[in-house]
Amino acid sequence: MTDLFSSLSLGEIRLSNRIVMSSLTRNRAGEGNVPTDLMAEYYRQRATAGLILTEATPICPEGHGYPRTPGIHSPEQVEGWKKVTKSVHDAGGKIAVQLWHVGRISHPELQPGGILPVAPSAVRPSGQAVTYTGMHDYVTPRALEISEIPGLVSAYVRAAGNAMEAGFDGLEIHAGNGYLLDQFLRSSTNRRMDAYGGSIENRARLLLEVLDAVCAEAGSGRVGVRLSPVTTFNDIADEHPQETFEQVVDALNPMNLAFLDILQGTGGAPKEEWVPFDYERLRDIYKGKLILNNGYDFASATQAVKSGKADAIAFGRMMLANPDLVERFKKGAALNQPDYGRLYVGEEKGYTDYPFLQA
Ligand code: PHB
């Protein structure tokens, strides 16, 4: 009988259980946005998860949109990530890096040389960027020229090469949560009139080009993708999400990716307020392995895996606060609660100091 504790192959990545650590931004990178020893310790503590998905990790300097997010574009960053992957592997775990470009969700203060952030179209997000000097209103981004697209794809390929050099078991292309690739996918942020805008096929073109190129670099059995069809996070929406994402997911089938990772729901809204979306339709259309995420507990996750609605479940808040979540689930033990005041600040506090079950 398949349950959360059953092993699973995601392409070339062999998981000892189906409890995945979701990607979580923690803003603890060091000088030069280099991964630190403290980050290696944080991930090592969580190595009993079947697979760790790292925090979102920018592929190039222009891909940054928050302070102290670790990149994977400089040699120093690759060296830092080598320590992270080694500590997780030494503890028997598997780890994939989430490759990120924030697009318009940035600010000149976070951009090299103070340039404007880029996006599919010059549409300013509502809200404020978090910068090193406090919160500032988002600016109107610069629309990417079509001639810049190949360079952008190359940045993903270089980051994928760096990920393999750093010893990751795989990588996840972040195409959700209102960041650059999602800005191309969804109609509220993509107003382009060229081959990368308009029809669903055109809006999905950049994502599919990135995935093709990254699979050629790292092997499709090590590449996954994250989508979040109805999140409104980062001021984004689609006119016809069901139609858009059914077509996108169908287009993924021939790529033989390691996995598809879907964030369900609508930003931080309670379940009752989620934009309606039929995830089981995506499950039917998609032929590969599916990870679902958002608001699962042990019972609902077990049910989702047993019933075949998902192959694995990703946990964010619970994994953050419970490094030994797998053991706690096994024993039916009580769970630590996340310290929400220290998600993005506090160095080791609220990061590597959550207690393990006593032996
Ligand atoms: C964040 O830094 O707030 C953040 C980053 C990546 C996500 C979601 C949230 O996918």
mmCIF file of C-alpha atoms in Angstrom, residues 58-62 71-75 77-78 97 99 101 148-166 171 173 210 213-218:
data_model
loop_
_atom_site.group_PDB
_atom_site.id
_atom_site.type_symbol
_atom_site.label_atom_id
_atom_site.label_comp_id
_atom_site.label_asym_id
_atom_site.label_seq_id
_atom_site.Cartn_x
_atom_site.Cartn_y
_atom_site.Cartn_z
ATOM 1 C CA PRO A 58 18.310 33.647 -8.629
ATOM 2 C CA ILE A 59 19.975 32.574 -11.862
ATOM 3 C CA CYS A 60 21.582 35.970 -12.586
ATOM 4 C CA PRO A 61 22.131 39.336 -10.867
ATOM 5 C CA GLU A 62 18.989 40.785 -12.509
ATOM 6 C CA GLY A 71 22.247 33.128 -6.029
ATOM 7 C CA ILE A 72 23.705 30.452 -8.289
ATOM 8 C CA HIS A 73 25.490 32.674 -10.807
ATOM 9 C CA SER A 74 28.903 33.414 -9.239
ATOM 10 C CA PRO A 75 31.755 30.950 -8.552
ATOM 11 C CA GLN A 77 27.898 30.978 -4.745
ATOM 12 C CA VAL A 78 28.568 27.614 -6.415
ATOM 13 C CA VAL A 97 17.675 23.804 -6.285
ATOM 14 C CA LEU A 99 15.957 28.306 -10.119
ATOM 15 C CA HIS A 101 14.167 35.041 -11.824
ATOM 16 C CA GLU A 148 17.040 39.501 -25.241
ATOM 17 C CA ILE A 149 15.176 36.190 -24.885
ATOM 18 C CA PRO A 150 18.041 33.907 -25.999
ATOM 19 C CA GLY A 151 20.318 35.550 -23.431
ATOM 20 C CA LEU A 152 17.733 34.929 -20.742
ATOM 21 C CA VAL A 153 17.455 31.255 -21.713
ATOM 22 C CA SER A 154 21.264 31.042 -21.585
ATOM 23 C CA ALA A 155 21.226 32.391 -18.026
ATOM 24 C CA TYR A 156 18.945 29.496 -17.017
ATOM 25 C CA VAL A 157 21.277 27.050 -18.765
ATOM 26 C CA ARG A 158 24.343 28.443 -16.988
ATOM 27 C CA ALA A 159 22.520 28.221 -13.662
ATOM 28 C CA ALA A 160 21.545 24.605 -14.434
ATOM 29 C CA GLY A 161 25.195 23.817 -15.213
ATOM 30 C CA ASN A 162 26.211 25.490 -11.964
ATOM 31 C CA ALA A 163 23.594 23.430 -10.111
ATOM 32 C CA MET A 164 25.066 20.200 -11.453
ATOM 33 C CA GLU A 165 28.591 21.401 -10.597
ATOM 34 C CA ALA A 166 27.405 22.232 -7.072
ATOM 35 C CA LEU A 171 16.635 21.469 -10.181
ATOM 36 C CA ILE A 173 12.349 25.811 -12.663
ATOM 37 C CA VAL A 210 13.786 27.339 -20.828
ATOM 38 C CA ALA A 213 17.407 24.110 -22.824
ATOM 39 C CA VAL A 214 17.796 23.202 -19.177
ATOM 40 C CA CYS A 215 16.904 19.545 -19.878
ATOM 41 C CA ALA A 216 19.622 19.471 -22.553
ATOM 42 C CA GLU A 217 22.081 20.737 -19.926
ATOM 43 C CA ALA A 218 21.097 18.696 -16.860
#
